[in-house]
Coordinates of C-alpha atoms in Angstrom, one line a residue:
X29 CA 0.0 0.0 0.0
X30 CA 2.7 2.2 0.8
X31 CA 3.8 2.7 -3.2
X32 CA 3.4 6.2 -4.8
X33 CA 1.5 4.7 -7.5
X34 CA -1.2 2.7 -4.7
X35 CA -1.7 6.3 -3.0
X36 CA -1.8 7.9 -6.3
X37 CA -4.9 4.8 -6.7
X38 CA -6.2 5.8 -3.5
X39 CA -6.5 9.7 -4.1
X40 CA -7.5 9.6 -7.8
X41 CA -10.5 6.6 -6.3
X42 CA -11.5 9.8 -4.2
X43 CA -11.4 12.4 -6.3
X44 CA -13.4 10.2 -9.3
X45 CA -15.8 9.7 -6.4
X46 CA -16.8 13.0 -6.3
X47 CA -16.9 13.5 -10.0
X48 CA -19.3 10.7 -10.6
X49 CA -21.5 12.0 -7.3
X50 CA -22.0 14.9 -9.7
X51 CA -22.5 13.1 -13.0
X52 CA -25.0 11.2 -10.6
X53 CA -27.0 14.3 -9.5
X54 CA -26.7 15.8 -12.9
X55 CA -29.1 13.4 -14.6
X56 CA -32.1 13.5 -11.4
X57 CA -31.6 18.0 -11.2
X58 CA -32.2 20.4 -13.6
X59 CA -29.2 21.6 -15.1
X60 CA -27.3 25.2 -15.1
X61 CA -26.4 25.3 -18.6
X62 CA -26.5 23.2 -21.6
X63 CA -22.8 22.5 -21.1
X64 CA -22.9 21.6 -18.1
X65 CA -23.2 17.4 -18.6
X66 CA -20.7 18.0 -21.6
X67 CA -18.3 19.4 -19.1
X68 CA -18.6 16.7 -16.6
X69 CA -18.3 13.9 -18.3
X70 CA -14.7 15.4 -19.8
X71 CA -13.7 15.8 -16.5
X72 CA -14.9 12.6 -15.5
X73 CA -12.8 11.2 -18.9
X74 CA -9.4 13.4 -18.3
X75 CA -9.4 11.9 -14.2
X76 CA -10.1 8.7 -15.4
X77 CA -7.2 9.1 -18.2
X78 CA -4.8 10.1 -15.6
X79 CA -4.3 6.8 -13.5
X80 CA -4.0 5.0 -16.8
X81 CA -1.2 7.6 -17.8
X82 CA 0.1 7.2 -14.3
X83 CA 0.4 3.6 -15.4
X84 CA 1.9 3.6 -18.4
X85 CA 4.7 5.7 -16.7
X86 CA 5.0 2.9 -14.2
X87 CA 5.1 -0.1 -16.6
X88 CA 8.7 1.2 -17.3
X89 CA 10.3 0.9 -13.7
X90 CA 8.1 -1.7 -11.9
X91 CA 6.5 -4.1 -14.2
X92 CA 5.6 -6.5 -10.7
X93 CA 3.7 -4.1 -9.1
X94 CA 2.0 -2.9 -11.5
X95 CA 0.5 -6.4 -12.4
X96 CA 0.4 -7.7 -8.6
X97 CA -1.3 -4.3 -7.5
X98 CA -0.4 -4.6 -4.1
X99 CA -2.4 -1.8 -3.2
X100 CA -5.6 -3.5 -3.8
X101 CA -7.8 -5.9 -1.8
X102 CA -7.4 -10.0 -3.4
X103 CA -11.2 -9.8 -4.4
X104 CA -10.1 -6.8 -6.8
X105 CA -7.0 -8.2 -8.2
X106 CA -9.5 -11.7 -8.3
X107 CA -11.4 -10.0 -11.3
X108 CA -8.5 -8.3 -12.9
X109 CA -7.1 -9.0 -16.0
X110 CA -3.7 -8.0 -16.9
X111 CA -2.8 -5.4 -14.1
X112 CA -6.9 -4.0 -13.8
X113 CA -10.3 -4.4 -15.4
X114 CA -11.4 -6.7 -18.5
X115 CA -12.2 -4.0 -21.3
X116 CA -15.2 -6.2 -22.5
X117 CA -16.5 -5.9 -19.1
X118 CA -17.9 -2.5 -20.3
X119 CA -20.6 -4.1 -22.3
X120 CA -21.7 -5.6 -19.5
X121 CA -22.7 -2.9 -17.5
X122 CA -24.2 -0.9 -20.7
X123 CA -26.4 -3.9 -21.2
X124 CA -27.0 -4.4 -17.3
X125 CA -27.6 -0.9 -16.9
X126 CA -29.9 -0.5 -20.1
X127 CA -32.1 -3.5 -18.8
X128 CA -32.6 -2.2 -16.1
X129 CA -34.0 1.3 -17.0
X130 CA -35.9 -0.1 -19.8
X131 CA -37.6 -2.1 -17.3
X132 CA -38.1 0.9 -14.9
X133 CA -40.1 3.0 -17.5
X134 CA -41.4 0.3 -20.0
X135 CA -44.7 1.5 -19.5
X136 CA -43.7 4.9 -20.6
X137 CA -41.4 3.4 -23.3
X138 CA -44.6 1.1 -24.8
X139 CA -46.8 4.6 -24.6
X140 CA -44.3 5.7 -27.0
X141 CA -42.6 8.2 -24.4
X142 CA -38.4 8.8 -24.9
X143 CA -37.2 8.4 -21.7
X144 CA -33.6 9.6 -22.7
X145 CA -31.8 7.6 -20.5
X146 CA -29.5 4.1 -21.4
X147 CA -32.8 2.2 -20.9
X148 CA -33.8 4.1 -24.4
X149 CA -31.3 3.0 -26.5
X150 CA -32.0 3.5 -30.0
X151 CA -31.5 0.2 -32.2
X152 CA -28.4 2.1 -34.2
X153 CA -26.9 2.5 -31.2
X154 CA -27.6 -0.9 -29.9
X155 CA -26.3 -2.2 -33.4
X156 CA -22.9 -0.2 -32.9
X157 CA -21.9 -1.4 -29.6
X158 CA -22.6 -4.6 -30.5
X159 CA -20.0 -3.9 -33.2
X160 CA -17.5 -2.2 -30.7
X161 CA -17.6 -4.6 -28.4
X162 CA -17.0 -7.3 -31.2
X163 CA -14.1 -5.6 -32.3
X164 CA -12.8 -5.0 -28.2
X165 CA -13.2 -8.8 -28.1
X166 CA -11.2 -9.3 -30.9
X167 CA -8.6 -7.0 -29.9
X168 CA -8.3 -8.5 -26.4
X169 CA -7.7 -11.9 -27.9
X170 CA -4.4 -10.2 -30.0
X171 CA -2.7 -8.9 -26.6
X172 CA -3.3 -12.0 -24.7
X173 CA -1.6 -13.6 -27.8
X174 CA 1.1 -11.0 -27.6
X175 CA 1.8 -12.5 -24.1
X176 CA 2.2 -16.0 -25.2
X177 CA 4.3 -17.9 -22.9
X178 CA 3.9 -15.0 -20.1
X179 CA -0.2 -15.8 -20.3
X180 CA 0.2 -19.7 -20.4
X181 CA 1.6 -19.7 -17.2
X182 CA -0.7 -17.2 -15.7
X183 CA -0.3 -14.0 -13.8
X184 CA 0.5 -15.8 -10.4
X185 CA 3.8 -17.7 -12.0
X186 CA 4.2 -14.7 -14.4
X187 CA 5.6 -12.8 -11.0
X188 CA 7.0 -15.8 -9.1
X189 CA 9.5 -16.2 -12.4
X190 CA 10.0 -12.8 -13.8
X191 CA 12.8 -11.9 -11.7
X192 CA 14.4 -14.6 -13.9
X193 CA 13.9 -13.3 -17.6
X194 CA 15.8 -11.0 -20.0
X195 CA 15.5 -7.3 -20.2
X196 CA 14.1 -7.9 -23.5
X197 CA 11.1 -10.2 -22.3
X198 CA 10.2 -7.6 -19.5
X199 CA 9.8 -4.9 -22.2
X200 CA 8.0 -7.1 -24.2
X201 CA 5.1 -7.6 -21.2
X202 CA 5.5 -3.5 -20.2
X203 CA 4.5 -3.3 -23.9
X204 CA 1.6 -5.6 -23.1
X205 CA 0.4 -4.2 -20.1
X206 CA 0.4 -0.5 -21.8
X207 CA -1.4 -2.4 -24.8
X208 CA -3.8 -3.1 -22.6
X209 CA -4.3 -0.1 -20.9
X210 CA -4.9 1.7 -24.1
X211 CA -7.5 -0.8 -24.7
X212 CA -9.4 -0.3 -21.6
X213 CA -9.4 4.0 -22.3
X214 CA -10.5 3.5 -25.9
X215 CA -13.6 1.2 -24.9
X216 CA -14.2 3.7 -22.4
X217 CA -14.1 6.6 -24.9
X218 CA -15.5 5.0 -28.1
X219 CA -18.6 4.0 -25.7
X220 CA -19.1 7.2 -24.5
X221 CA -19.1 8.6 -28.1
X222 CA -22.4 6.3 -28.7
X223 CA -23.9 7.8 -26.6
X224 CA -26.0 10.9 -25.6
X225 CA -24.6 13.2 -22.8
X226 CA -26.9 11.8 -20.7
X227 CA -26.8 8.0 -21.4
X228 CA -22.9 8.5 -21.2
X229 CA -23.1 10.0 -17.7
X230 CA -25.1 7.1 -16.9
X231 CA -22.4 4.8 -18.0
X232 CA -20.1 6.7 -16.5
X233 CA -21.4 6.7 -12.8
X234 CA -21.6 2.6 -13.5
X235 CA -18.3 2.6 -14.8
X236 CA -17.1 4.4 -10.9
X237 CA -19.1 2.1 -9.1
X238 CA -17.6 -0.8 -10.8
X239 CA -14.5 0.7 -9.5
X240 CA -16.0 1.6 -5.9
X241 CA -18.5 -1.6 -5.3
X242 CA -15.3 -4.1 -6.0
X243 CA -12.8 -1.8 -3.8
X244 CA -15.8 -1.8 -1.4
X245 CA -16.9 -4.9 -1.2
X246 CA -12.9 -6.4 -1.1
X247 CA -12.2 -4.2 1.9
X248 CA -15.3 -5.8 4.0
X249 CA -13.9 -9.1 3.0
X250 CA -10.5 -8.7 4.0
X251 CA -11.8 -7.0 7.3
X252 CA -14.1 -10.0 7.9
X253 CA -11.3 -12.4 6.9
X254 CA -8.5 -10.5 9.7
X255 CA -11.8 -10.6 12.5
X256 CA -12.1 -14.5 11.7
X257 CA -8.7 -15.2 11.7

């Protein structure tokens, strides 16, 4: 916990906090201006672009932390996939999220009323990130065949043995890891281009809680884990 890059974690977790706590309360209020929603949601995009950056700077001088993340909570690192979150994981909470506020307001939706929010989702737009997240599959599959002999024997013996390998082999994974980084922002970004300013918000307040429910939920474990023990 004590790295720069695990505070950095801990204070950028805080400050996105606050930034999707205003994304949240910008689509249930009335809102100052017409950019207003615009303006939040880049903010929300540049703070979220920063840790990644953060990270990228860090794959060149500590490859094993930034993959063993000791600054998070074993239920975090449980669902991560090369050093954080599974881009296609995304999807997941468009289509969660959309279900569920389509089945909120389907009476409105069947009386022909636009709701506006991800449960409205237009069949274009349904069509396209179906496409996207098609293509995020596919480009998933290329990095972890990038990885080759580092994913075959998994993350866990991946850090038991890289102390062991070439300077050439441990650029090759920084590569990797940046690779998938990248990834990660441009799901992020080409989602929230889909999207209407307030649908994106939407997805982006689920996108923060994915963050905060598995850092949440990991702490009570561990704290119920150290009371057992």
């Amino acid at each position: 916990m004590g790295s720069p890059l695990g505070q950095f974690y801990l204070e950028w977790l805080d400050h996105l906090h606050l930034t999707a706590n205003q994304l949240l309360s910008s689509t249930t209020k009335p809102l100052p201006s017409p950019d207003h929603l615009p303006l939040l949601i880049s903010r929300f995009l540049m703070q979220y672009f920063d840790y990644y950056r953060v990270r990228s700077l860090a794959a060149d001088h500590d490859i094993v932390s930034l993959l063993s993340t000791p600054w998070c909570t074993p239920l975090e690192r449980s669902l991560h996939w090369i050093g954080s979150w599974r881009p296609t994981m995304v999807f997941h909470l468009v289509y969660t999220e959309s279900s569920i506020l389509f089945e909120s307001h389907i009476i409105d939706i069947l009386r022909g009323y636009r709701t506006g929010d991800l449960g409205d989702l237009s069949p274009s737009q349904l069509r396209m990130v179906s496409d996207l997240q098609c293509e995020t599959v596919r480009e998933e599959n290329e990095i972890n065949d990038e990885l080759g002999e580092w994913q075959e024997a998994g993350a866990c013996d991946l850090l038991l043995t890289i102390s062991g390998v070439t300077d050439v082999q441990v650029f090759r994974l920084a590569e990797a890891v940046k690779k998938a980084d990248e990834l990660r922002l441009k799901t992020v970004r080409r989602v929230v281009e889909l999207l209407t300013p307030r649908q994106a918000a939407e997805f982006l307040v689920s996108v923060a809680e994915m963050e905060f429910g598995a850092r949440g939920l990991g702490m009570k474990y561990s704290q119920l884990s150290a009371t057992s023990a």
